[in-house]
Amino acid sequence: MRLGVGSDHAGFKVKEHIRERLSQAGYEVVDYGTHGPESTDYPIYAFRVAEAVARGEVDAGILVCGTGIGMCIAANKVRGVRGAVAWSVETGRLAKRHNNANVLCLPGRLLEPEEAWRVAEAWLGEEFEGGRHARRLALIARHEEDAFC
Ligand code: RB5
């Protein structure tokens, strides 16, 4: 599985840790930046990763900013992307089981790097449940089609 990762300055440390953990776990990782701790703007990296997911360059993405919120707002502007903020193992699991999130957004200022990895690992380890959740995602996808056409 090929994963795209990205962060702003506030998520940099966590993104670096997650990139390392993903590689150790055998994932192929594409790092879309940022590449240092200098202040920068999260939408740049959110759009890079989200568009890579939408184009199929990577199978899924992980974004980290201070809260995860800005990254999630930006990523969800990209058609076909289902971004979810997760802050615990349980929300990580449910982001996949119920929402089939293809971009996980993590709060780099609120979680320690290893805690954030545990959340990402929980999301990666789950399967989408389908059923009633697929019906709900279809409603979102239909709205997205209408809104963008
Ligand atoms: C940067 O200071 C911070 O606003 C950003 O990382 C993020 O938390 C925005 O949602």
CSV table of C-alpha atoms in Angstrom, one decimal, residues 54-112:
chain,number,residue,atom,x,y,z
A,54,ALA,CA,-8.0,11.7,-5.8
A,55,ARG,CA,-5.7,11.0,-8.8
A,56,GLY,CA,-4.8,7.5,-7.5
A,57,GLU,CA,-1.1,8.3,-7.1
A,58,VAL,CA,-1.4,7.1,-3.6
A,59,ASP,CA,-4.0,4.8,-2.0
A,60,ALA,CA,-4.6,7.1,1.0
A,61,GLY,CA,-3.2,10.0,2.9
A,62,ILE,CA,-2.2,11.2,6.3
A,63,LEU,CA,-2.1,14.9,7.1
A,64,VAL,CA,-0.9,16.6,10.3
A,65,CYS,CA,-1.4,20.2,11.4
A,66,GLY,CA,-1.9,21.7,14.9
A,67,THR,CA,-5.4,20.4,15.4
A,68,GLY,CA,-6.0,18.4,12.3
A,69,ILE,CA,-9.0,20.7,11.6
A,70,GLY,CA,-7.5,23.0,9.0
A,71,MET,CA,-6.0,20.1,7.0
A,72,CYS,CA,-9.4,18.3,7.1
A,73,ILE,CA,-11.3,21.4,5.9
A,74,ALA,CA,-8.9,21.8,3.0
A,75,ALA,CA,-8.6,18.1,2.1
A,76,ASN,CA,-12.4,17.8,1.9
A,77,LYS,CA,-12.5,20.4,-0.8
A,78,VAL,CA,-11.0,17.9,-3.2
A,79,ARG,CA,-13.5,15.7,-5.0
A,80,GLY,CA,-13.5,12.1,-3.9
A,81,VAL,CA,-11.7,12.8,-0.7
A,82,ARG,CA,-13.2,11.8,2.6
A,83,GLY,CA,-11.0,13.5,5.2
A,84,ALA,CA,-11.5,12.7,8.9
A,85,VAL,CA,-10.0,14.2,12.0
A,86,ALA,CA,-9.1,11.5,14.5
A,87,TRP,CA,-7.5,11.9,18.0
A,88,SER,CA,-7.8,8.5,19.6
A,89,VAL,CA,-7.5,4.9,18.6
A,90,GLU,CA,-11.3,4.6,18.7
A,91,THR,CA,-11.9,7.6,16.4
A,92,GLY,CA,-9.2,6.3,14.1
A,93,ARG,CA,-10.9,2.9,13.9
A,94,LEU,CA,-14.3,4.5,13.3
A,95,ALA,CA,-13.0,6.9,10.6
A,96,LYS,CA,-12.4,3.8,8.5
A,97,ARG,CA,-15.2,1.4,9.7
A,98,HIS,CA,-18.0,4.0,9.4
A,99,ASN,CA,-16.7,6.8,7.1
A,100,ASN,CA,-14.2,5.0,4.9
A,101,ALA,CA,-11.9,8.0,5.3
A,102,ASN,CA,-9.2,8.0,2.7
A,103,VAL,CA,-7.4,10.9,4.3
A,104,LEU,CA,-6.7,10.8,8.0
A,105,CYS,CA,-6.0,14.2,9.7
A,106,LEU,CA,-4.2,14.3,13.0
A,107,PRO,CA,-3.7,16.9,15.7
A,108,GLY,CA,0.1,17.3,15.9
A,109,ARG,CA,-0.1,19.8,18.9
A,110,LEU,CA,-2.4,17.6,20.9
A,111,LEU,CA,-0.9,14.1,20.5
A,112,GLU,CA,2.6,12.9,21.2
